[in-house]
Amino acid sequence: MRVGVVGTGYVGLVTGIVLAELGNDVICVEKDLAKLDLLRQGIPPIYEPGVEEMLRRVLGSGHLKISDSIEQAVHVCEVVFIAVGTPPAEDGSPDLTAVKAVATEIGKHIRHHTVIVNKSTVPVGTGDLVEKIILDQGVLPSMFDVVSNPEFLREGSAIQDTLNPDRIVIGSKRNEAADLLRELYAPMEAQTIVTDLSSAELIKYSANAFLAMKISFINAVSRVCELCGANVADVAAGIGSDKRIGNQFLHAGLGWGGSCFPKDVQGMIKTAERLNYDFQLLKAVVEINESQTVEFLRRVEARLGGLANKKIGLMGLAFKANTDDIRDAKSIVIIDTVLAAGGSIVAYDPVAAENVRKTYPNIQYVENVYEVSDGSDAIILVTEWNEFRQLDLSRLAACMKEPILFDGRRLYSRKAAEHAGFEYHTVGE
Ligand code: NAD
């Protein structure tokens, strides 16, 4: 099939290269000239495991073309994906500027029947809005379909998630359009759920809101554990083994962040508000999440007798492991708090340091994780990178003024950390 993908971020690029790898002829359209330049050389503008190799392969096989022109893609493709960003606006609702701009551009250039697939995460009603924008360009209704096909990939395992999705959701007004997408996704052999447009749009928000709720729930439980001397890992194991609950997303820590959960939970709250429903449960989910880091930092501050003139070593900056994404990362809250209190930061992250450096050029970045301990008053483990699991903790402890470790992700066992000489603090015990 000939497929266009507009936007080459985490979602668009991975969708484009995977569909090209499966033998489709794909045109990925990007407006950012610096990204275009990199992509044409086979260099992904994002860090995501496996993307570079696949990108080079599909460029080499000729199944992927990179373009700056939506017009070019619309002229040759029967399916065009919209995979641009939908960042939160000032009031927390999703900013649809990019989606609308792309829809307008697509509408201007439709010449043959085109299925326009919205892969960006968008509020209920956006499919209808895209349809209206295209009709406003004078396109006949018989010339196009708008389909909602929300994306569930996770950064860090985006290729695997795209190739092996738990389910594929297709929201469409017409069966023929849904069938075309079924055909495109047939090689994935995944369960396909076909719905109306609104339900598909709501599935994405509801899924992310539910997962965020699960994490906030266990984080709230972790606070109770801290107050009563219970251990949150044991509680999570005990409840997660109940099939009705499930053991995933029950890992207590500093809270959720990233480019999706914060904006999608807010998006769901705002969508409900627009429909006159006060989604109090989700408001509490957000509140718990924010207070989780605040409370953790309060413990650091209490232990150190304030943060002024204290040097804090940060292990990890990315919002989670295996990504360079720092959008709404907990590291940012920690950096801001420590700097505002008159402390200083020394940070290590295997891939995300450059992104943080753009906003915080004056904090100290080190190339080796062991250097975060050099003269530090305390270390905070922020991101659960695999490479941190097998560290020589004694070596880490040795260079500190006083070896104090605040493990924000419960990566280490208390026993191992204490054996290495650390005074060990973590969430939920
Ligand atoms: P991103 O910001 O990384 O990438 C968006 C890309 O679109 C950018 O490269 C931008 O330059 C490009 N773009 C914007 N306007 C354009 C235009 N007019 N023409 C061509 N290119 C244009 O975003 P992302 O993380 O890939 O997310 C895209 C959407 O998918 C969002 O709605 C997001 O919520 C959703 N989503 C993201 C993830 C994730 O893990 N990142 C997972 C599921 C869903």
Short mmCIF file of C-alpha atoms and ligand atoms in Angstrom, two decimals, residues 6-11 29-32 35 70 83-86 98 102 119-121 151 153 155 204 259-260 263 327, ligand 1:
data_model
loop_
_atom_site.label_atom_id
_atom_site.label_comp_id
_atom_site.label_asym_id
_atom_site.label_seq_id
_atom_site.Cartn_x
_atom_site.Cartn_y
_atom_site.Cartn_z
CA VAL A 6 2.89 13.37 8.50
CA GLY A 7 5.14 14.07 11.51
CA THR A 8 8.27 12.06 12.31
CA GLY A 9 8.36 12.13 16.10
CA TYR A 10 8.29 9.00 18.24
CA VAL A 11 4.96 7.92 16.75
CA VAL A 29 6.67 14.08 5.86
CA GLU A 30 8.41 16.37 8.32
CA LYS A 31 8.44 20.16 8.48
CA ASP A 32 11.42 20.59 10.78
CA LYS A 35 15.11 16.65 11.44
CA ILE A 70 2.35 16.98 2.41
CA ALA A 83 1.05 11.87 13.60
CA VAL A 84 1.91 15.38 14.74
CA GLY A 85 2.19 16.58 18.32
CA THR A 86 -0.81 17.62 20.42
CA ALA A 98 -0.65 21.15 14.20
CA VAL A 102 -2.04 19.26 8.50
CA LYS A 119 -2.91 8.77 14.97
CA SER A 120 -2.22 11.77 17.16
CA THR A 121 -3.91 11.64 20.56
CA GLU A 151 -1.42 4.81 19.04
CA LEU A 153 3.28 2.40 21.64
CA GLU A 155 8.77 5.04 24.15
CA LYS A 204 -6.88 6.32 23.96
CA SER A 259 4.90 13.29 26.94
CA CYS A 260 1.67 11.30 27.22
CA LYS A 263 -1.23 15.71 28.90
CA ARG A 327 8.93 16.10 28.71
P1 NAD B 1 6.64 14.62 18.53
O1 NAD B 1 6.47 15.99 19.02
O2 NAD B 1 7.83 13.80 18.93
O3 NAD B 1 6.61 14.61 16.94
C1 NAD B 1 5.72 15.35 16.16
C2 NAD B 1 6.41 15.68 14.85
O4 NAD B 1 5.47 16.29 13.95
C3 NAD B 1 7.56 16.69 15.01
O5 NAD B 1 8.72 16.17 14.41
C4 NAD B 1 7.06 17.93 14.27
O6 NAD B 1 8.09 18.69 13.67
C5 NAD B 1 6.15 17.29 13.22
N1 NAD B 1 5.18 18.21 12.64
C6 NAD B 1 4.38 19.11 13.26
N2 NAD B 1 3.64 19.79 12.36
C7 NAD B 1 3.95 19.27 11.14
C8 NAD B 1 3.52 19.55 9.82
N3 NAD B 1 2.62 20.51 9.57
N4 NAD B 1 4.07 18.87 8.80
C9 NAD B 1 5.00 17.90 9.05
N5 NAD B 1 5.45 17.60 10.28
C10 NAD B 1 4.92 18.27 11.32
O7 NAD B 1 5.30 13.85 18.93
P2 NAD B 1 5.09 12.30 19.27
O8 NAD B 1 5.64 11.99 20.61
O9 NAD B 1 5.50 11.48 18.09
O10 NAD B 1 3.51 12.27 19.39
C11 NAD B 1 2.65 12.47 18.27
C12 NAD B 1 1.22 12.21 18.72
O11 NAD B 1 1.09 10.84 19.12
C13 NAD B 1 0.79 13.03 19.94
O12 NAD B 1 -0.57 13.35 19.82
C14 NAD B 1 1.00 12.08 21.10
O13 NAD B 1 0.16 12.36 22.18
C15 NAD B 1 0.65 10.76 20.47
N6 NAD B 1 1.30 9.61 21.11
C16 NAD B 1 2.59 9.69 21.50
C17 NAD B 1 3.21 8.57 22.08
C18 NAD B 1 4.62 8.65 22.57
O14 NAD B 1 5.04 7.74 23.31
N7 NAD B 1 5.40 9.66 22.22
C19 NAD B 1 2.49 7.37 22.24
C20 NAD B 1 1.18 7.32 21.77
C21 NAD B 1 0.60 8.45 21.22
#
